[in-house]
């Protein structure tokens, strides 16, 4: 029995962003790079043509990104956000960190959108997973490799787009 491919959870905004990027790569960037390659070829000897080599490298990168996006989008599942006030993918959550006595804010996103530098945590991370389906006022205990954490949920907001 074949193992089912892992679903990539995305917010509606995340899906739109990746679809737009894929469209741009296929329609615009492919044409741009084909023109660069043609122009470089017309310069003559390809063995010592840095422009040709650079254009071919760029073409390879574009095609790799197209393949990556197509694979991502083939197994995509857009998050159901039907339960109001409940933490799910596509939410901004404000939490009170009991141990450090401070407020923290995270955006819960699918694993392909996660970016710790922008406080975007995956629904598959220990904190993200523990927070799912909880509501304002609840306290959530999270087991991590670094130790146990405790958060009190202060705010939950569904966001249209996470930068």
N, CA and C atoms as an extended XYZ file, in Angstrom:
489
Properties=species:S:1:pos:R:3:atomname:S:1:resname:S:1:resid:I:1 pbc="F F F"
N         0.848       -1.181        0.000 N   UNK     1
C         0.000        0.000        0.000 CA  UNK     1
C         0.896        1.248        0.000 C   UNK     1
N         0.650        2.132       -0.942 N   UNK     2
C         1.454        3.351       -1.062 CA  UNK     2
C         1.141        4.304        0.072 C   UNK     2
N         2.194        4.906        0.602 N   UNK     3
C         2.023        5.867        1.681 CA  UNK     3
C         1.474        7.168        1.093 C   UNK     3
N         0.477        7.729        1.756 N   UNK     4
C        -0.122        8.956        1.261 CA  UNK     4
C         0.866       10.112        1.432 C   UNK     4
N         0.955       10.948        0.410 N   UNK     5
C         1.860       12.101        0.459 CA  UNK     5
C         1.422       13.050        1.570 C   UNK     5
N         2.407       13.640        2.225 N   UNK     6
C         2.128       14.580        3.310 CA  UNK     6
C         1.435       15.814        2.738 C   UNK     6
N         0.360       16.218        3.377 N   UNK     7
C        -0.365       17.415        2.958 CA  UNK     7
C         0.392       18.643        3.442 C   UNK     7
N         0.501       19.629        2.573 N   UNK     8
C         1.106       20.908        2.939 CA  UNK     8
C        -0.014       21.859        3.322 C   UNK     8
N        -0.105       22.162        4.604 N   UNK     9
C        -1.136       23.087        5.061 CA  UNK     9
C        -0.713       24.507        4.749 C   UNK     9
N        -1.607       25.251        4.126 N   UNK    10
C        -1.352       26.638        3.795 CA  UNK    10
C        -2.566       27.477        4.140 C   UNK    10
N        -2.304       28.704        4.469 N   UNK    11
C        -3.392       29.659        4.587 CA  UNK    11
C        -3.825       30.019        3.170 C   UNK    11
N        -4.980       30.625        3.028 N   UNK    12
C        -5.441       31.075        1.700 CA  UNK    12
C        -4.429       32.085        1.133 C   UNK    12
N        -3.927       32.992        1.976 N   UNK    13
C        -2.950       33.986        1.524 CA  UNK    13
C        -1.653       33.311        1.082 C   UNK    13
N        -1.213       32.295        1.828 N   UNK    14
C        -0.005       31.563        1.454 CA  UNK    14
C        -0.159       30.873        0.114 C   UNK    14
N        -1.321       30.249       -0.093 N   UNK    15
C        -1.602       29.591       -1.369 CA  UNK    15
C        -1.555       30.604       -2.503 C   UNK    15
N        -2.213       31.744       -2.311 N   UNK    16
C        -2.226       32.778       -3.350 CA  UNK    16
C        -0.818       33.272       -3.667 C   UNK    16
N         0.008       33.432       -2.623 N   UNK    17
C         1.387       33.905       -2.814 CA  UNK    17
C         2.197       32.907       -3.648 C   UNK    17
N         2.099       31.620       -3.302 N   UNK    18
C         2.859       30.605       -4.042 CA  UNK    18
C         2.347       30.441       -5.467 C   UNK    18
N         1.036       30.526       -5.659 N   UNK    19
C         0.485       30.431       -7.012 CA  UNK    19
C         0.942       31.602       -7.869 C   UNK    19
N         0.974       32.804       -7.281 N   UNK    20
C         1.428       33.987       -8.015 CA  UNK    20
C         2.914       33.862       -8.372 C   UNK    20
N         3.708       33.366       -7.434 N   UNK    21
C         5.138       33.186       -7.710 CA  UNK    21
C         5.347       32.181       -8.839 C   UNK    21
N         4.609       31.077       -8.801 N   UNK    22
C         4.729       30.048       -9.835 CA  UNK    22
C         4.342       30.625      -11.194 C   UNK    22
N         3.246       31.358      -11.237 N   UNK    23
C         2.800       31.970      -12.485 CA  UNK    23
C         3.869       32.923      -13.026 C   UNK    23
N         4.430       33.766      -12.155 N   UNK    24
C         5.465       34.712      -12.567 CA  UNK    24
C         6.695       33.985      -13.120 C   UNK    24
N         7.100       32.918      -12.445 N   UNK    25
C         8.269       32.163      -12.911 CA  UNK    25
C         8.016       31.545      -14.280 C   UNK    25
N         6.847       30.940      -14.453 N   UNK    26
C         6.540       30.249      -15.711 CA  UNK    26
C         6.320       31.217      -16.868 C   UNK    26
N         5.617       32.307      -16.608 N   UNK    27
C         5.233       33.215      -17.687 CA  UNK    27
C         6.301       34.271      -17.961 C   UNK    27
N         6.765       34.943      -16.929 N   UNK    28
C         7.686       36.067      -17.129 CA  UNK    28
C         9.154       35.668      -17.092 C   UNK    28
N         9.561       35.009      -15.998 N   UNK    29
C        10.987       34.717      -15.805 CA  UNK    29
C        11.534       33.760      -16.865 C   UNK    29
N        10.732       32.767      -17.282 N   UNK    30
C        11.202       31.859      -18.335 CA  UNK    30
C        11.493       32.619      -19.623 C   UNK    30
N        10.615       33.559      -19.976 N   UNK    31
C        10.820       34.352      -21.195 CA  UNK    31
C        12.052       35.251      -21.063 C   UNK    31
N        12.210       35.862      -19.893 N   UNK    32
C        13.363       36.734      -19.666 CA  UNK    32
C        14.670       35.962      -19.807 C   UNK    32
N        14.714       34.786      -19.214 N   UNK    33
C        15.958       34.008      -19.236 CA  UNK    33
C        16.235       33.450      -20.639 C   UNK    33
N        15.163       33.082      -21.355 N   UNK    34
C        15.344       32.604      -22.735 CA  UNK    34
C        15.935       33.716      -23.594 C   UNK    34
N        15.500       34.949      -23.378 N   UNK    35
C        16.042       36.090      -24.130 CA  UNK    35
C        17.516       36.312      -23.775 C   UNK    35
N        17.858       36.188      -22.480 N   UNK    36
C        19.264       36.347      -22.064 CA  UNK    36
C        20.146       35.280      -22.703 C   UNK    36
N        19.651       34.039      -22.735 N   UNK    37
C        20.431       32.935      -23.329 CA  UNK    37
C        20.621       33.173      -24.824 C   UNK    37
N        19.559       33.591      -25.502 N   UNK    38
C        19.636       33.867      -26.940 CA  UNK    38
C        20.657       34.967      -27.215 C   UNK    38
N        20.587       36.034      -26.428 N   UNK    39
C        21.508       37.165      -26.594 CA  UNK    39
C        22.958       36.723      -26.364 C   UNK    39
N        23.171       35.903      -25.340 N   UNK    40
C        24.527       35.426      -25.040 CA  UNK    40
C        25.047       34.513      -26.148 C   UNK    40
N        24.162       33.688      -26.707 N   UNK    41
C        24.571       32.794      -27.803 CA  UNK    41
C        25.036       33.582      -29.019 C   UNK    41
N        24.358       34.700      -29.260 N   UNK    42
C        24.671       35.516      -30.433 CA  UNK    42
C        26.040       36.182      -30.328 C   UNK    42
N        26.615       36.159      -29.126 N   UNK    43
C        27.939       36.765      -28.931 CA  UNK    43
C        29.061       35.846      -29.407 C   UNK    43
N        28.712       34.635      -29.809 N   UNK    44
C        29.738       33.757      -30.374 CA  UNK    44
C        30.147       32.639      -29.450 C   UNK    44
N        31.439       32.419      -29.308 N   UNK    45
C        32.037       31.298      -28.587 CA  UNK    45
C        31.428       31.121      -27.189 C   UNK    45
N        30.737       29.995      -26.980 N   UNK    46
C        30.065       29.738      -25.709 CA  UNK    46
C        31.023       29.209      -24.637 C   UNK    46
N        32.184       28.709      -25.038 N   UNK    47
C        33.097       28.107      -24.063 CA  UNK    47
C        33.665       29.132      -23.082 C   UNK    47
N        33.755       30.386      -23.486 N   UNK    48
C        34.287       31.424      -22.602 CA  UNK    48
C        33.297       32.571      -22.439 C   UNK    48
N        32.022       32.241      -22.436 N   UNK    49
C        30.981       33.257      -22.396 CA  UNK    49
C        30.343       33.278      -21.000 C   UNK    49
N        30.778       34.216      -20.168 N   UNK    50
C        30.290       34.302      -18.782 CA  UNK    50
C        28.800       34.619      -18.730 C   UNK    50
N        28.308       35.458      -19.659 N   UNK    51
C        26.883       35.791      -19.680 CA  UNK    51
C        26.043       34.543      -19.951 C   UNK    51
N        26.518       33.713      -20.876 N   UNK    52
C        25.797       32.479      -21.205 CA  UNK    52
C        25.773       31.549      -19.987 C   UNK    52
N        26.919       31.367      -19.337 N   UNK    53
C        26.994       30.500      -18.156 CA  UNK    53
C        26.079       31.006      -17.038 C   UNK    53
N        26.090       32.320      -16.805 N   UNK    54
C        25.249       32.909      -15.761 CA  UNK    54
C        23.768       32.721      -16.087 C   UNK    54
N        23.412       32.909      -17.346 N   UNK    55
C        22.014       32.754      -17.758 CA  UNK    55
C        21.571       31.295      -17.607 C   UNK    55
N        22.437       30.368      -17.951 N   UNK    56
C        22.101       28.935      -17.806 CA  UNK    56
C        21.948       28.571      -16.327 C   UNK    56
N        22.810       29.122      -15.472 N   UNK    57
C        22.681       28.886      -14.025 CA  UNK    57
C        21.356       29.439      -13.507 C   UNK    57
N        21.014       30.642      -13.953 N   UNK    58
C        19.759       31.265      -13.528 CA  UNK    58
C        18.566       30.431      -14.017 C   UNK    58
N        18.674       29.934      -15.245 N   UNK    59
C        17.601       29.094      -15.789 CA  UNK    59
C        17.431       27.834      -14.944 C   UNK    59
N        18.529       27.231      -14.543 N   UNK    60
C        18.481       26.023      -13.712 CA  UNK    60
C        17.813       26.317      -12.361 C   UNK    60
N        18.156       27.474      -11.774 N   UNK    61
C        17.551       27.869      -10.498 CA  UNK    61
C        16.052       28.093      -10.641 C   UNK    61
N        15.652       28.748      -11.712 N   UNK    62
C        14.225       29.009      -11.951 CA  UNK    62
C        13.471       27.696      -12.124 C   UNK    62
N        14.021       26.792      -12.907 N   UNK    63
C        13.345       25.506      -13.140 CA  UNK    63
C        13.262       24.684      -11.851 C   UNK    63
N        14.289       24.773      -11.013 N   UNK    64
C        14.261       24.059       -9.727 CA  UNK    64
C        13.177       24.639       -8.825 C   UNK    64
N        13.049       25.956       -8.806 N   UNK    65
C        12.018       26.595       -7.973 CA  UNK    65
C        10.620       26.268       -8.504 C   UNK    65
N        10.457       26.220       -9.819 N   UNK    66
C         9.166       25.839      -10.409 CA  UNK    66
C         8.794       24.424       -9.971 C   UNK    66
N         9.749       23.504      -10.052 N   UNK    67
C         9.492       22.122       -9.635 CA  UNK    67
C         9.132       22.047       -8.154 C   UNK    67
N         9.853       22.822       -7.336 N   UNK    68
C         9.592       22.854       -5.894 CA  UNK    68
C         8.175       23.363       -5.607 C   UNK    68
N         7.786       24.436       -6.273 N   UNK    69
C         6.449       24.999       -6.071 CA  UNK    69
C         5.362       24.053       -6.571 C   UNK    69
N         5.599       23.414       -7.716 N   UNK    70
C         4.596       22.481       -8.244 CA  UNK    70
C         4.393       21.304       -7.291 C   UNK    70
N         5.470       20.809       -6.709 N   UNK    71
C         5.362       19.718       -5.739 CA  UNK    71
C         4.603       20.183       -4.500 C   UNK    71
N         4.937       21.366       -4.014 N   UNK    72
C         4.259       21.927       -2.843 CA  UNK    72
C         2.765       22.065       -3.109 C   UNK    72
N         2.407       22.633       -4.243 N   UNK    73
C         1.009       22.914       -4.553 CA  UNK    73
C         0.210       21.667       -4.918 C   UNK    73
N         0.909       20.624       -5.337 N   UNK    74
C         0.214       19.380       -5.695 CA  UNK    74
C        -0.431       18.740       -4.468 C   UNK    74
N         0.187       18.882       -3.317 N   UNK    75
C        -0.314       18.258       -2.089 CA  UNK    75
C        -0.794       19.287       -1.074 C   UNK    75
N        -1.345       20.388       -1.565 N   UNK    76
C        -1.734       21.472       -0.671 CA  UNK    76
C        -3.136       21.246       -0.102 C   UNK    76
N        -3.292       21.702        1.116 N   UNK    77
C        -4.604       21.718        1.755 CA  UNK    77
C        -4.762       23.090        2.397 C   UNK    77
N        -5.791       23.802        1.972 N   UNK    78
C        -6.044       25.125        2.533 CA  UNK    78
C        -6.762       24.927        3.859 C   UNK    78
N        -6.313       25.644        4.860 N   UNK    79
C        -6.816       25.478        6.210 CA  UNK    79
C        -8.261       25.913        6.341 C   UNK    79
N        -9.027       25.084        7.030 N   UNK    80
C       -10.411       25.410        7.345 CA  UNK    80
C       -10.405       26.310        8.574 C   UNK    80
N       -10.935       27.497        8.415 N   UNK    81
C       -10.935       28.448        9.533 CA  UNK    81
C       -12.353       28.706       10.026 C   UNK    81
N       -13.158       27.651       10.033 N   UNK    82
C       -14.579       27.830       10.327 CA  UNK    82
C       -14.889       28.051       11.811 C   UNK    82
N       -14.009       27.649       12.718 N   UNK    83
C       -14.298       27.816       14.141 CA  UNK    83
C       -13.722       29.151       14.615 C   UNK    83
N       -14.616       30.085       14.873 N   UNK    84
C       -14.214       31.439       15.283 CA  UNK    84
C       -13.571       31.425       16.673 C   UNK    84
N       -12.453       32.140       16.819 N   UNK    85
C       -11.819       32.285       18.123 CA  UNK    85
C       -10.925       31.124       18.522 C   UNK    85
N       -10.833       30.123       17.677 N   UNK    86
C       -10.006       28.955       17.985 CA  UNK    86
C        -8.698       29.060       17.207 C   UNK    86
N        -7.591       28.735       17.853 N   UNK    87
C        -6.290       28.822       17.197 CA  UNK    87
C        -6.188       27.750       16.120 C   UNK    87
N        -5.818       28.195       14.931 N   UNK    88
C        -5.589       27.302       13.808 CA  UNK    88
C        -4.544       27.952       12.912 C   UNK    88
N        -4.170       27.269       11.855 N   UNK    89
C        -3.242       27.854       10.897 CA  UNK    89
C        -3.892       29.113       10.338 C   UNK    89
N        -3.121       30.176       10.243 N   UNK    90
C        -3.635       31.440        9.740 CA  UNK    90
C        -4.032       32.403       10.842 C   UNK    90
N        -3.669       32.081       12.080 N   UNK    91
C        -4.003       32.956       13.210 CA  UNK    91
C        -2.768       33.674       13.734 C   UNK    91
N        -3.022       34.876       14.250 N   UNK    92
C        -2.027       35.588       15.040 CA  UNK    92
C        -2.436       35.354       16.483 C   UNK    92
N        -1.498       34.913       17.295 N   UNK    93
C        -1.820       34.661       18.698 CA  UNK    93
C        -0.898       35.480       19.588 C   UNK    93
N        -1.494       36.073       20.612 N   UNK    94
C        -0.710       36.793       21.610 CA  UNK    94
C        -0.796       35.953       22.874 C   UNK    94
N         0.379       35.635       23.422 N   UNK    95
C         0.466       34.733       24.563 CA  UNK    95
C         1.225       35.395       25.701 C   UNK    95
N         0.929       34.952       26.897 N   UNK    96
C         1.710       35.347       28.065 CA  UNK    96
C         2.590       34.159       28.413 C   UNK    96
N         3.915       34.346       28.323 N   UNK    97
C         4.879       33.304       28.665 CA  UNK    97
C         5.088       33.354       30.178 C   UNK    97
N         4.587       32.313       30.868 N   UNK    98
C         4.612       32.294       32.329 CA  UNK    98
C         6.039       32.307       32.869 C   UNK    98
N         6.916       31.487       32.292 N   UNK    99
C         8.299       31.376       32.788 CA  UNK    99
C         9.059       32.695       32.670 C   UNK    99
N         8.937       33.370       31.533 N   UNK   100
C         9.710       34.596       31.301 CA  UNK   100
C         8.926       35.866       31.630 C   UNK   100
N         7.684       35.714       32.092 N   UNK   101
C         6.853       36.844       32.498 CA  UNK   101
C         6.818       37.923       31.418 C   UNK   101
N         6.496       37.498       30.189 N   UNK   102
C         6.417       38.445       29.084 CA  UNK   102
C         5.376       37.993       28.070 C   UNK   102
N         4.884       38.960       27.304 N   UNK   103
C         3.953       38.657       26.225 CA  UNK   103
C         4.760       38.354       24.965 C   UNK   103
N         4.295       37.361       24.221 N   UNK   104
C         4.914       37.011       22.947 CA  UNK   104
C         3.808       36.908       21.900 C   UNK   104
N         4.195       37.083       20.646 N   UNK   105
C         3.211       37.016       19.572 CA  UNK   105
C         3.737       36.103       18.482 C   UNK   105
N         2.885       35.208       17.994 N   UNK   106
C         3.247       34.294       16.919 CA  UNK   106
C         2.163       34.282       15.863 C   UNK   106
N         2.562       33.923       14.669 N   UNK   107
C         1.624       33.612       13.600 CA  UNK   107
C         1.735       32.109       13.385 C   UNK   107
N         0.611       31.423       13.412 N   UNK   108
C         0.612       29.977       13.184 CA  UNK   108
C         0.426       29.766       11.686 C   UNK   108
N         1.386       29.091       11.066 N   UNK   109
C         1.365       28.875        9.623 CA  UNK   109
C         1.680       27.413        9.322 C   UNK   109
N         1.472       26.999        8.075 N   UNK   110
C         1.880       25.672        7.645 CA  UNK   110
C         3.394       25.586        7.617 C   UNK   110
N         3.933       24.382        7.637 N   UNK   111
C         5.387       24.208        7.747 CA  UNK   111
C         6.151       24.868        6.599 C   UNK   111
N         5.554       24.932        5.414 N   UNK   112
C         6.266       25.537        4.289 CA  UNK   112
C         6.350       27.058        4.390 C   UNK   112
N         5.541       27.664        5.263 N   UNK   113
C         5.549       29.114        5.423 CA  UNK   113
C         6.300       29.562        6.672 C   UNK   113
N         6.755       28.636        7.501 N   UNK   114
C         7.375       28.973        8.787 CA  UNK   114
C         8.640       29.810        8.592 C   UNK   114
N         8.834       30.786        9.496 N   UNK   115
C        10.010       31.649        9.470 CA  UNK   115
C        10.161       32.248       10.869 C   UNK   115
N        11.062       31.682       11.653 N   UNK   116
C        11.203       32.108       13.046 CA  UNK   116
C        11.608       33.575       13.183 C   UNK   116
N        12.303       34.119       12.196 N   UNK   117
C        12.709       35.525       12.253 CA  UNK   117
C        11.516       36.467       12.166 C   UNK   117
N        10.420       35.976       11.612 N   UNK   118
C         9.206       36.795       11.494 CA  UNK   118
C         8.112       36.292       12.439 C   UNK   118
N         8.501       35.490       13.440 N   UNK   119
C         7.561       34.916       14.426 CA  UNK   119
C         6.486       34.061       13.775 C   UNK   119
N         6.793       33.462       12.635 N   UNK   120
C         5.860       32.566       11.957 CA  UNK   120
C         6.255       31.135       12.334 C   UNK   120
N         5.432       30.498       13.179 N   UNK   121
C         5.765       29.149       13.620 CA  UNK   121
C         4.839       28.136       12.963 C   UNK   121
N         5.387       26.989       12.710 N   UNK   122
C         4.654       25.918       12.041 CA  UNK   122
C         3.638       25.280       12.970 C   UNK   122
N         2.540       24.854       12.381 N   UNK   123
C         1.536       24.096       13.120 CA  UNK   123
C         2.092       22.739       13.553 C   UNK   123
N         3.248       22.349       13.005 N   UNK   124
C         3.859       21.063       13.347 CA  UNK   124
C         4.939       21.207       14.423 C   UNK   124
N         5.315       22.456       14.750 N   UNK   125
C         6.317       22.681       15.793 CA  UNK   125
C         5.681       22.352       17.142 C   UNK   125
N         6.498       22.090       18.177 N   UNK   126
C         5.920       21.779       19.490 CA  UNK   126
C         4.953       22.848       20.002 C   UNK   126
N         5.334       24.125       19.887 N   UNK   127
C         4.460       25.199       20.369 CA  UNK   127
C         3.217       25.298       19.486 C   UNK   127
N         3.413       25.299       18.172 N   UNK   128
C         2.284       25.404       17.248 CA  UNK   128
C         1.283       24.278       17.444 C   UNK   128
N         1.788       23.070       17.542 N   UNK   129
C         0.923       21.898       17.713 CA  UNK   129
C         0.137       21.978       19.025 C   UNK   129
N         0.812       22.400       20.096 N   UNK   130
C         0.155       22.478       21.404 CA  UNK   130
C        -0.938       23.549       21.435 C   UNK   130
N        -0.754       24.630       20.685 N   UNK   131
C        -1.717       25.725       20.708 CA  UNK   131
C        -2.975       25.459       19.888 C   UNK   131
N        -2.863       24.600       18.876 N   UNK   132
C        -3.995       24.364       17.973 CA  UNK   132
C        -5.270       24.031       18.736 C   UNK   132
N        -6.355       24.658       18.293 N   UNK   133
C        -7.723       24.410       18.783 CA  UNK   133
C        -7.985       24.928       20.191 C   UNK   133
N        -7.061       25.706       20.760 N   UNK   134
C        -7.302       26.335       22.065 CA  UNK   134
C        -7.857       27.737       21.836 C   UNK   134
N        -8.394       28.333       22.910 N   UNK   135
C        -9.046       29.644       22.806 CA  UNK   135
C        -8.508       30.605       23.862 C   UNK   135
N        -8.881       31.870       23.710 N   UNK   136
C        -8.487       32.918       24.646 CA  UNK   136
C        -8.881       32.532       26.072 C   UNK   136
N        -7.946       32.779       27.003 N   UNK   137
C        -8.194       32.495       28.411 CA  UNK   137
C        -7.642       31.157       28.858 C   UNK   137
N        -7.410       30.257       27.913 N   UNK   138
C        -6.882       28.939       28.271 CA  UNK   138
C        -5.374       29.011       28.499 C   UNK   138
N        -4.885       28.110       29.334 N   UNK   139
C        -3.448       27.971       29.564 CA  UNK   139
C        -3.008       26.669       28.920 C   UNK   139
N        -1.913       26.737       28.188 N   UNK   140
C        -1.429       25.584       27.434 CA  UNK   140
C        -0.020       25.239       27.891 C   UNK   140
N         0.191       23.958       28.197 N   UNK   141
C         1.524       23.457       28.538 CA  UNK   141
C         2.145       22.862       27.287 C   UNK   141
N         3.415       23.188       27.053 N   UNK   142
C         4.113       22.724       25.863 CA  UNK   142
C         5.386       21.997       26.281 C   UNK   142
N         5.534       20.760       25.831 N   UNK   143
C         6.773       20.017       26.077 CA  UNK   143
C         7.703       20.258       24.900 C   UNK   143
N         8.910       20.756       25.194 N   UNK   144
C         9.910       20.962       24.145 CA  UNK   144
C        11.210       20.296       24.573 C   UNK   144
N        12.144       20.196       23.649 N   UNK   145
C        13.454       19.627       23.976 CA  UNK   145
C        14.179       20.490       25.003 C   UNK   145
N        13.874       21.788       25.002 N   UNK   146
C        14.535       22.725       25.928 CA  UNK   146
C        13.849       22.760       27.288 C   UNK   146
N        12.763       22.019       27.440 N   UNK   147
C        12.035       22.007       28.704 CA  UNK   147
C        10.570       22.340       28.493 C   UNK   147
N         9.823       22.332       29.570 N   UNK   148
C         8.389       22.595       29.488 CA  UNK   148
C         8.117       24.095       29.528 C   UNK   148
N         7.179       24.520       28.721 N   UNK   149
C         6.774       25.914       28.659 CA  UNK   149
C         5.292       26.002       29.007 C   UNK   149
N         4.881       27.177       29.469 N   UNK   150
C         3.471       27.379       29.762 CA  UNK   150
C         3.063       28.756       29.230 C   UNK   150
N         1.974       28.756       28.463 N   UNK   151
C         1.465       29.984       27.875 CA  UNK   151
C         0.009       30.174       28.234 C   UNK   151
N        -0.346       31.403       28.534 N   UNK   152
C        -1.755       31.766       28.687 CA  UNK   152
C        -2.138       32.514       27.413 C   UNK   152
N        -3.228       32.104       26.790 N   UNK   153
C        -3.648       32.702       25.527 CA  UNK   153
C        -4.395       34.008       25.807 C   UNK   153
N        -3.838       35.111       25.294 N   UNK   154
C        -4.403       36.439       25.514 CA  UNK   154
C        -5.295       36.890       24.358 C   UNK   154
N        -4.864       36.640       23.133 N   UNK   155
C        -5.612       37.071       21.949 CA  UNK   155
C        -5.463       36.045       20.842 C   UNK   155
N        -6.517       35.888       20.057 N   UNK   156
C        -6.477       35.049       18.863 CA  UNK   156
C        -7.146       35.849       17.749 C   UNK   156
N        -6.436       36.032       16.655 N   UNK   157
C        -6.993       36.791       15.538 CA  UNK   157
C        -6.695       36.078       14.238 C   UNK   157
N        -7.716       35.872       13.453 N   UNK   158
C        -7.523       35.311       12.120 CA  UNK   158
C        -6.966       36.433       11.255 C   UNK   158
N        -5.865       36.184       10.552 N   UNK   159
C        -5.268       37.214        9.715 CA  UNK   159
C        -5.398       36.825        8.257 C   UNK   159
N        -5.590       37.835        7.430 N   UNK   160
C        -5.764       37.583        5.996 CA  UNK   160
C        -4.422       37.263        5.332 C   UNK   160
N        -3.375       37.976        5.768 N   UNK   161
C        -2.068       37.753        5.170 CA  UNK   161
C        -0.987       37.960        6.207 C   UNK   161
N        -0.064       37.026        6.244 N   UNK   162
C         1.061       37.110        7.169 CA  UNK   162
C         2.281       37.512        6.358 C   UNK   162
N         2.877       38.671        6.680 N   UNK   163
C         4.047       39.140        5.928 CA  UNK   163
C         5.261       38.311        6.220 C   UNK   163
